[in-house]
Tab-separated table of C-alpha atoms in Angstrom:
chain	number	residue	atom	x	y	z
O	1056	UNK	CA	158.004	39.769	217.370
O	1057	UNK	CA	161.382	38.911	218.815
O	1058	UNK	CA	162.229	41.784	221.621
O	1059	UNK	CA	165.831	41.595	221.379
O	1060	UNK	CA	167.678	43.281	224.546
O	1061	UNK	CA	169.695	45.941	222.772
O	1062	UNK	CA	172.051	48.582	223.672
O	1063	UNK	CA	171.056	51.833	222.147
O	1064	UNK	CA	173.261	54.721	221.941
O	1065	UNK	CA	172.579	58.123	220.537
O	1066	UNK	CA	175.051	61.085	219.077
O	1067	UNK	CA	174.873	64.604	220.736
O	1068	UNK	CA	176.539	67.624	219.606
O	1069	UNK	CA	177.207	70.080	222.798
O	1070	UNK	CA	178.742	73.966	222.560
O	1071	UNK	CA	182.733	74.006	222.956
O	1072	UNK	CA	183.980	77.472	223.110
O	1073	UNK	CA	186.814	77.839	220.251
O	1074	UNK	CA	188.613	80.428	219.333
O	1075	UNK	CA	188.215	81.577	215.663
O	1076	UNK	CA	191.306	80.501	213.943
O	1077	UNK	CA	192.741	82.885	210.984
O	1078	UNK	CA	192.854	79.929	207.912
O	1079	UNK	CA	191.243	79.589	205.059
O	1080	UNK	CA	188.952	76.531	204.596
O	1081	UNK	CA	189.885	73.773	202.901
O	1082	UNK	CA	186.871	73.130	200.459
O	1083	UNK	CA	185.880	69.030	199.872
O	1084	UNK	CA	183.173	66.848	199.165
O	1085	UNK	CA	183.999	63.803	201.461
O	1086	UNK	CA	180.474	62.089	200.397
O	1087	UNK	CA	181.807	62.231	196.763
O	1088	UNK	CA	182.516	58.168	194.978
O	1089	UNK	CA	186.308	59.801	194.674
O	1090	UNK	CA	186.834	60.846	197.829
O	1091	UNK	CA	190.566	60.114	198.598
O	1092	UNK	CA	191.743	60.365	202.323
O	1093	UNK	CA	194.484	62.863	203.241
O	1094	UNK	CA	197.481	61.277	204.787
O	1095	UNK	CA	199.223	63.065	207.393
O	1096	UNK	CA	202.629	62.648	209.116
O	1097	UNK	CA	202.659	63.203	212.919
O	1098	UNK	CA	206.196	62.460	214.523
O	1099	UNK	CA	205.574	62.103	218.134
O	1100	UNK	CA	204.791	64.887	220.599
O	1101	UNK	CA	207.697	67.543	223.226
O	1102	UNK	CA	207.100	67.358	226.536
O	1103	UNK	CA	206.652	64.752	229.674
O	1104	UNK	CA	206.910	61.098	227.910
O	1105	UNK	CA	204.157	59.337	229.457
O	1106	UNK	CA	202.052	62.203	228.818
O	1107	UNK	CA	203.035	62.768	225.212
O	1108	UNK	CA	202.545	59.519	224.134
O	1109	UNK	CA	198.819	58.998	225.942
O	1110	UNK	CA	198.207	62.421	223.931
O	1111	UNK	CA	200.033	61.360	220.709
O	1112	UNK	CA	197.498	58.519	220.790
O	1113	UNK	CA	194.656	59.783	221.710
O	1114	UNK	CA	195.249	62.333	218.367
O	1115	UNK	CA	195.942	59.577	216.493
O	1116	UNK	CA	192.501	57.350	217.290
O	1117	UNK	CA	190.622	60.783	216.744
O	1118	UNK	CA	192.383	61.506	213.182
O	1119	UNK	CA	191.025	57.682	212.260
O	1120	UNK	CA	187.941	58.169	213.775
O	1121	UNK	CA	187.306	61.748	211.684
O	1122	UNK	CA	186.683	59.446	208.294
O	1123	UNK	CA	189.573	61.848	206.670
O	1124	UNK	CA	192.940	61.459	207.662
O	1125	UNK	CA	195.142	58.010	207.097
O	1126	UNK	CA	198.572	58.124	209.131
O	1127	UNK	CA	201.297	57.988	207.095
O	1128	UNK	CA	203.553	55.151	208.892
O	1129	UNK	CA	205.934	56.950	211.790
O	1130	UNK	CA	208.524	54.361	210.845
O	1131	UNK	CA	208.948	56.154	207.262
O	1132	UNK	CA	209.252	59.642	208.942
O	1133	UNK	CA	212.466	61.841	208.340
O	1134	UNK	CA	212.471	61.726	212.104
O	1135	UNK	CA	210.406	60.064	214.176
O	1136	UNK	CA	210.286	63.002	216.857
O	1137	UNK	CA	209.923	64.252	219.266
O	1138	UNK	CA	209.236	67.714	217.357
O	1139	UNK	CA	207.372	70.647	218.692
O	1140	UNK	CA	207.323	72.684	215.547
O	1141	UNK	CA	207.895	71.692	212.409
O	1142	UNK	CA	211.039	74.160	210.481
O	1143	UNK	CA	210.327	75.277	207.425
O	1144	UNK	CA	213.272	74.201	205.578
O	1145	UNK	CA	211.892	70.398	206.428
O	1146	UNK	CA	208.916	70.715	204.814
O	1147	UNK	CA	209.554	69.673	200.954
O	1148	UNK	CA	211.199	66.610	203.293
O	1149	UNK	CA	208.013	65.893	204.805
O	1150	UNK	CA	205.965	66.253	201.487
O	1151	UNK	CA	208.213	64.025	199.780
O	1152	UNK	CA	206.626	60.706	201.990
O	1153	UNK	CA	203.184	62.350	200.732
O	1154	UNK	CA	202.377	63.636	203.603
O	1155	UNK	CA	199.615	66.039	202.881
O	1156	UNK	CA	199.326	67.779	206.303
O	1157	UNK	CA	201.572	67.798	209.068
O	1158	UNK	CA	200.674	67.918	212.729
O	1159	UNK	CA	203.109	68.160	215.533
O	1160	UNK	CA	202.924	69.861	218.872
O	1161	UNK	CA	204.100	69.705	222.590
O	1162	UNK	CA	202.300	68.765	226.128
O	1163	UNK	CA	202.996	69.955	229.231
O	1164	UNK	CA	201.528	69.964	232.518
O	1165	UNK	CA	201.436	72.894	235.330
O	1166	UNK	CA	199.960	72.100	238.335
O	1167	UNK	CA	196.499	71.512	237.922
O	1168	UNK	CA	196.851	72.550	234.381
O	1169	UNK	CA	197.447	70.124	231.134
O	1170	UNK	CA	198.310	72.168	228.087
O	1171	UNK	CA	198.649	71.129	224.566
O	1172	UNK	CA	200.153	73.443	221.584
O	1173	UNK	CA	199.584	72.525	218.270
O	1174	UNK	CA	200.194	73.080	214.299
O	1175	UNK	CA	198.874	71.926	211.578
O	1176	UNK	CA	200.695	72.260	208.595
O	1177	UNK	CA	200.364	71.885	204.833
O	1178	UNK	CA	203.071	71.943	202.908
O	1179	UNK	CA	202.015	73.925	200.043
O	1180	UNK	CA	201.097	76.831	201.876
O	1181	UNK	CA	204.597	76.873	203.832
O	1182	UNK	CA	202.783	78.054	206.466
O	1183	UNK	CA	200.590	77.233	209.882
O	1184	UNK	CA	197.233	76.191	209.417
O	1185	UNK	CA	196.637	75.739	212.282
O	1186	UNK	CA	199.197	76.734	215.573
O	1187	UNK	CA	196.910	77.141	218.988
O	1188	UNK	CA	197.396	76.277	222.672
O	1189	UNK	CA	194.601	74.332	224.813
O	1190	UNK	CA	194.283	74.169	228.157
O	1191	UNK	CA	192.538	71.701	230.235
O	1192	UNK	CA	192.201	70.723	233.726
O	1193	UNK	CA	194.746	67.553	235.200
O	1194	UNK	CA	193.882	64.266	233.647
O	1195	UNK	CA	191.681	65.926	230.751
O	1196	UNK	CA	194.068	66.163	228.133
O	1197	UNK	CA	191.027	64.839	225.730
O	1198	UNK	CA	189.043	68.019	226.454
O	1199	UNK	CA	192.000	70.008	224.818
O	1200	UNK	CA	192.658	66.994	221.817
O	1201	UNK	CA	188.705	66.716	221.262
O	1202	UNK	CA	188.386	70.763	220.446
O	1203	UNK	CA	191.366	70.616	218.097
O	1204	UNK	CA	190.029	68.090	216.938
O	1205	UNK	CA	186.686	69.983	215.887
O	1206	UNK	CA	188.567	73.614	214.869
O	1207	UNK	CA	190.085	71.366	212.382
O	1208	UNK	CA	186.950	70.072	211.080
O	1209	UNK	CA	185.246	72.861	211.532
O	1210	UNK	CA	187.459	75.855	210.574
O	1211	UNK	CA	189.629	74.340	208.443
O	1212	UNK	CA	188.056	72.006	206.246
O	1213	UNK	CA	184.151	73.618	207.167
O	1214	UNK	CA	182.410	70.114	208.252
O	1215	UNK	CA	180.621	69.833	211.520
O	1216	UNK	CA	182.780	69.224	214.622
O	1217	UNK	CA	181.952	65.681	216.023
O	1218	UNK	CA	184.694	65.220	218.729
O	1219	UNK	CA	182.951	67.110	221.231
O	1220	UNK	CA	179.485	64.913	221.304
O	1221	UNK	CA	178.903	62.046	223.179
O	1222	UNK	CA	177.429	58.950	223.316
O	1223	UNK	CA	174.676	57.479	225.629
O	1224	UNK	CA	175.245	53.912	225.690
O	1225	UNK	CA	174.254	50.407	228.113
O	1226	UNK	CA	176.768	49.060	230.207
O	1227	UNK	CA	176.630	45.953	231.904
O	1228	UNK	CA	178.690	44.937	235.010
O	1229	UNK	CA	177.755	42.613	237.477
O	1230	UNK	CA	174.899	41.618	235.710
O	1231	UNK	CA	173.616	45.247	236.138
O	1232	UNK	CA	172.440	47.426	233.173
O	1233	UNK	CA	173.488	51.132	233.615
O	1234	UNK	CA	173.506	53.999	231.542
O	1235	UNK	CA	176.995	55.535	230.700
O	1236	UNK	CA	178.205	58.683	228.999
O	1237	UNK	CA	181.150	58.937	227.097
O	1238	UNK	CA	183.183	60.643	223.647
O	1239	UNK	CA	183.519	59.125	220.561
O	1240	UNK	CA	187.118	58.289	221.615
O	1241	UNK	CA	185.706	56.336	224.508
O	1242	UNK	CA	187.012	59.108	226.912
O	1243	UNK	CA	185.217	61.163	229.440
O	1244	UNK	CA	182.984	57.577	230.685
O	1245	UNK	CA	180.673	58.497	233.351
O	1246	UNK	CA	178.375	56.184	234.989
O	1247	UNK	CA	174.801	57.140	236.033
O	1248	UNK	CA	173.746	55.325	239.164
O	1249	UNK	CA	170.215	55.234	240.626
O	1250	UNK	CA	168.370	54.560	238.043
O	1251	UNK	CA	167.343	50.766	239.059
O	1252	UNK	CA	169.544	47.604	237.424
O	1253	UNK	CA	168.070	47.202	234.230
O	1254	UNK	CA	168.451	50.327	232.110
O	1255	UNK	CA	167.635	50.098	228.113
O	1256	UNK	CA	167.461	52.389	225.684
O	1257	UNK	CA	168.723	55.760	226.426
O	1258	UNK	CA	167.450	58.635	223.790
O	1259	UNK	CA	169.057	62.273	223.821
O	1260	UNK	CA	165.999	65.086	223.509
O	1261	UNK	CA	167.659	67.739	220.778
O	1262	UNK	CA	168.907	69.761	223.147
O	1263	UNK	CA	170.833	67.197	225.133
O	1264	UNK	CA	169.472	68.361	228.705
O	1265	UNK	CA	167.194	65.339	229.082
O	1266	UNK	CA	167.978	61.543	228.362
O	1267	UNK	CA	164.688	59.331	228.012
O	1268	UNK	CA	165.001	55.773	229.304
O	1269	UNK	CA	163.556	52.556	230.487
O	1270	UNK	CA	164.007	51.109	233.671
O	1271	UNK	CA	162.748	47.843	234.987
O	1272	UNK	CA	162.895	49.025	238.746
O	1273	UNK	CA	159.387	48.717	239.597
O	1274	UNK	CA	159.501	45.235	238.061
O	1275	UNK	CA	157.903	46.693	234.810
O	1276	UNK	CA	159.372	48.109	231.197
O	1277	UNK	CA	158.776	51.584	232.304
O	1278	UNK	CA	159.641	54.965	230.949
O	1279	UNK	CA	161.200	58.176	232.570
O	1280	UNK	CA	163.212	61.094	231.798
O	1281	UNK	CA	166.624	62.177	233.612
O	1282	UNK	CA	167.037	66.148	233.603
O	1283	UNK	CA	170.982	66.033	233.266
O	1284	UNK	CA	171.356	69.335	234.791
O	1285	UNK	CA	169.226	69.087	237.896
O	1286	UNK	CA	169.883	64.934	237.511
O	1287	UNK	CA	166.022	64.852	238.871
O	1288	UNK	CA	164.405	61.833	237.169
O	1289	UNK	CA	160.545	62.005	236.205
O	1290	UNK	CA	158.271	59.148	235.303
O	1291	UNK	CA	156.669	59.485	231.811
O	1292	UNK	CA	154.924	56.235	231.258
O	1293	UNK	CA	154.177	53.907	233.771
O	1294	UNK	CA	150.930	51.659	232.408
O	1295	UNK	CA	151.019	48.169	233.136
O	1296	UNK	CA	152.606	46.105	230.072
O	1297	UNK	CA	155.163	47.669	227.692
O	1298	UNK	CA	156.509	51.215	228.002
O	1299	UNK	CA	159.719	51.192	225.705
O	1300	UNK	CA	161.417	52.760	222.596
O	1301	UNK	CA	161.235	56.314	223.511
O	1302	UNK	CA	162.428	59.120	220.685
O	1303	UNK	CA	162.198	62.275	221.268
O	1304	UNK	CA	160.060	64.737	218.761
O	1305	UNK	CA	162.487	67.511	217.408
O	1306	UNK	CA	160.189	69.804	219.270
O	1307	UNK	CA	161.810	68.417	222.296
O	1308	UNK	CA	158.669	68.438	223.815
O	1309	UNK	CA	157.381	65.275	223.079
O	1310	UNK	CA	158.050	61.328	222.868
O	1311	UNK	CA	156.946	58.537	220.496
O	1312	UNK	CA	157.037	55.262	222.050
O	1313	UNK	CA	155.728	51.403	222.250
O	1314	UNK	CA	152.746	51.159	224.170
O	1315	UNK	CA	150.865	47.644	225.325
O	1316	UNK	CA	148.279	49.388	227.512
O	1317	UNK	CA	145.231	48.911	225.255
O	1318	UNK	CA	146.679	45.375	224.541
O	1319	UNK	CA	148.507	45.530	221.821
O	1320	UNK	CA	152.012	47.004	221.155
O	1321	UNK	CA	151.103	50.500	219.386
O	1322	UNK	CA	153.416	53.274	218.583
O	1323	UNK	CA	152.046	56.505	221.321
O	1324	UNK	CA	153.351	59.977	221.156
O	1325	UNK	CA	153.244	61.898	224.390
O	1326	UNK	CA	154.074	64.822	225.811
O	1327	UNK	CA	157.125	65.386	228.248
O	1328	UNK	CA	155.078	67.325	231.074
O	1329	UNK	CA	151.434	66.245	230.358
O	1330	UNK	CA	151.576	62.275	229.609
O	1331	UNK	CA	148.208	62.500	227.420
O	1332	UNK	CA	149.234	59.443	225.078
O	1333	UNK	CA	148.473	60.029	221.411
O	1334	UNK	CA	148.287	56.902	219.499
O	1335	UNK	CA	149.879	57.367	215.916
O	1336	UNK	CA	150.404	53.559	214.927
O	1337	UNK	CA	147.307	51.286	215.455
O	1338	UNK	CA	147.622	47.949	214.408
O	1339	UNK	CA	146.982	44.211	214.933
O	1340	UNK	CA	150.982	44.124	214.490
O	1341	UNK	CA	153.570	44.371	217.088
O	1342	UNK	CA	154.839	48.245	216.420
O	1343	UNK	CA	158.471	49.030	217.614
O	1344	UNK	CA	161.448	51.655	217.456
O	1345	UNK	CA	159.644	54.721	216.491
O	1346	UNK	CA	162.075	57.218	215.024
O	1347	UNK	CA	161.348	60.876	213.474
O	1348	UNK	CA	162.599	62.554	210.693
O	1349	UNK	CA	164.775	65.872	211.143
O	1350	UNK	CA	161.562	67.776	210.117
O	1351	UNK	CA	159.155	65.443	212.035
O	1352	UNK	CA	156.635	65.308	209.303
O	1353	UNK	CA	157.590	61.618	208.849
O	1354	UNK	CA	158.158	58.296	211.332
O	1355	UNK	CA	159.861	55.791	210.685
O	1356	UNK	CA	158.986	52.679	212.610
O	1357	UNK	CA	159.309	48.642	212.808
O	1358	UNK	CA	156.174	46.155	212.532
O	1359	UNK	CA	155.717	42.836	211.834
O	1360	UNK	CA	152.694	43.342	209.891
O	1361	UNK	CA	154.229	41.613	207.073
O	1362	UNK	CA	154.911	38.301	208.813
O	1363	UNK	CA	159.075	39.297	209.371
O	1364	UNK	CA	159.952	42.824	211.178
O	1365	UNK	CA	160.705	45.508	208.552
O	1366	UNK	CA	160.419	49.426	208.151
O	1367	UNK	CA	158.074	51.374	207.701
O	1368	UNK	CA	157.499	54.927	206.982
O	1369	UNK	CA	154.269	56.936	208.210
O	1370	UNK	CA	153.701	60.395	206.595
O	1371	UNK	CA	152.458	61.969	209.741
O	1372	UNK	CA	150.765	64.638	207.417
O	1373	UNK	CA	148.845	62.342	204.984
O	1374	UNK	CA	148.880	59.486	207.387
O	1375	UNK	CA	149.794	57.490	205.038
O	1376	UNK	CA	152.602	54.445	205.759
O	1377	UNK	CA	154.276	53.016	203.626
O	1378	UNK	CA	156.893	49.665	203.698
O	1379	UNK	CA	160.768	50.396	202.747
O	1380	UNK	CA	162.678	47.570	203.095
O	1381	UNK	CA	161.996	44.177	201.182
O	1382	UNK	CA	165.653	42.452	200.709
O	1383	UNK	CA	166.447	40.154	204.399
O	1384	UNK	CA	163.735	38.861	206.507
O	1385	UNK	CA	164.617	40.933	209.640
O	1386	UNK	CA	164.829	45.106	209.418
O	1387	UNK	CA	164.848	46.911	212.430
O	1388	UNK	CA	165.681	50.139	214.271
O	1389	UNK	CA	165.365	52.776	212.079
O	1390	UNK	CA	167.150	55.779	212.443
O	1391	UNK	CA	167.210	59.377	210.040
O	1392	UNK	CA	169.829	60.891	209.445
O	1393	UNK	CA	170.482	64.384	210.571
O	1394	UNK	CA	169.388	65.820	207.038
O	1395	UNK	CA	166.776	63.281	206.227
O	1396	UNK	CA	168.557	61.972	203.476
O	1397	UNK	CA	169.544	58.151	204.890
O	1398	UNK	CA	167.860	55.931	207.009
O	1399	UNK	CA	170.460	53.554	209.237
O	1400	UNK	CA	169.141	50.030	210.800
O	1401	UNK	CA	169.949	46.483	211.582
O	1402	UNK	CA	169.539	44.171	209.244
O	1403	UNK	CA	169.963	40.355	209.140
O	1404	UNK	CA	171.360	38.862	206.092
O	1405	UNK	CA	171.008	35.498	204.689
O	1406	UNK	CA	174.004	34.216	207.031
O	1407	UNK	CA	171.637	34.736	209.979
O	1408	UNK	CA	174.193	37.722	210.790
O	1409	UNK	CA	172.630	41.570	212.084
O	1410	UNK	CA	174.945	43.971	210.187
O	1411	UNK	CA	173.951	47.952	209.533
O	1412	UNK	CA	172.897	48.712	206.520
O	1413	UNK	CA	171.137	52.240	204.773
O	1414	UNK	CA	168.450	53.336	203.032
O	1415	UNK	CA	166.568	56.209	201.402
O	1416	UNK	CA	163.350	57.033	202.914
O	1417	UNK	CA	161.821	55.882	199.850
O	1418	UNK	CA	162.782	52.970	199.869
O	1419	UNK	CA	166.262	53.211	196.983
O	1420	UNK	CA	169.566	52.430	197.453
O	1421	UNK	CA	169.910	50.079	200.180
O	1422	UNK	CA	173.550	49.326	200.942
O	1423	UNK	CA	174.848	46.822	203.623
O	1424	UNK	CA	178.101	48.756	205.423
O	1425	UNK	CA	180.779	47.439	206.585
O	1426	UNK	CA	181.270	46.019	209.367
O	1427	UNK	CA	183.065	43.413	212.162
O	1428	UNK	CA	180.893	40.335	211.067
O	1429	UNK	CA	179.897	39.820	214.687
O	1430	UNK	CA	176.646	41.053	215.180
O	1431	UNK	CA	176.325	44.723	214.940
O	1432	UNK	CA	172.878	46.562	215.672
O	1433	UNK	CA	171.307	49.527	217.167
O	1434	UNK	CA	172.839	52.268	214.691
O	1435	UNK	CA	173.338	55.888	215.471
O	1436	UNK	CA	174.674	59.061	213.475
O	1437	UNK	CA	176.750	61.752	214.200
O	1438	UNK	CA	175.173	65.108	214.246
O	1439	UNK	CA	177.227	65.686	210.730
O	1440	UNK	CA	176.027	62.794	209.412
O	1441	UNK	CA	179.129	61.113	208.344
O	1442	UNK	CA	179.603	58.552	210.978
O	1443	UNK	CA	177.745	56.094	212.428
O	1444	UNK	CA	178.101	54.057	215.760
O	1445	UNK	CA	177.180	51.263	216.260
O	1446	UNK	CA	176.866	48.269	218.944
O	1447	UNK	CA	178.834	44.673	218.415
O	1448	UNK	CA	176.463	41.912	219.857
O	1449	UNK	CA	179.805	39.582	220.364
O	1450	UNK	CA	181.842	41.307	221.713
O	1451	UNK	CA	179.871	44.334	223.799
O	1452	UNK	CA	181.643	47.367	221.944
O	1453	UNK	CA	180.372	50.181	220.434
O	1454	UNK	CA	182.255	50.841	216.692
O	1455	UNK	CA	182.364	53.561	214.665
O	1456	UNK	CA	182.002	53.702	210.866
O	1457	UNK	CA	182.353	55.987	208.266
O	1458	UNK	CA	179.482	55.760	205.799
O	1459	UNK	CA	181.255	57.224	202.480
O	1460	UNK	CA	183.762	54.927	203.008
O	1461	UNK	CA	182.387	51.893	202.786
O	1462	UNK	CA	182.528	50.207	199.288
């Protein structure tokens, strides 16, 4: 099997303190075929022009990423702003533009603190759905925006917040690859140094405290774990040959990976503390890219045992293995959705271009998602399972697609 140099990135949910909102939830099911995005009007924010403009742009980007909002063209607004607060007598005029939600607010900077005061109005209610003030340190307004967006999704729509999640990815600079951690909208980018000049395969632990990764710092593809609290790096698997494709078990104490220590590339499971590799998949073919189901009872993986790389699932209780992909000659990098209902993977179509596809664990309902059409690989689900992040190999950027709005 051809081993491609890929970028792998995963979402991880972190806890953010938020004051409970006194508002009723809007019950929506975005997974239904008839779901239509909500139209929002968002005039420019009041406050210092530079800070107001950058904050508005970040809000716009996050609204788009959410997968449930569509911004009405500001050129059609009754006033472009800045508007810090909607006056009740103007709500009907905003509604006449088709606005189902109106978002306004102001920003302010006080010494080392930046403040976002924001309100959300549903025209039928004639009162704010949200009116709240968020404070952050100077230069970190994106934290306020993320917390507001999570409040909007979680407290008002009953959806799981995703904007305070993080992505671990590989960035290449000057011929060196390193791990970077950032938010889904690209803010808060933090590079981690000292792990080696060629890093691949970062994988989050369920708690988010650890990252497993591959490093060539010993001139061999070895696996390590990084404790993000203490920044301590611990060798996980350093056998001669391949040590690659780490994936945490849901218990957070074990990691599946591909090792070639016994001559063939098979899938093993290691204890984070004791090592002691136990072989899970043994075959003459190359088996790689393991990924556990949320309940830990199944293992998806890629194997070329059928002649071409395809997706297989092993039931860890019955030991039975079955192939689930038959469309296309190259399918790899399977990853279960948080609910276990879908598996996303990299799928090479007849045009020889990789696309992100999804399939049910039983092999049914395979669908190729819309993407960049420039080589989309390495899918990763958001914690709520609504969004998939992936890497475009042609431009090296990370993109996010809405799972349910795909035709």
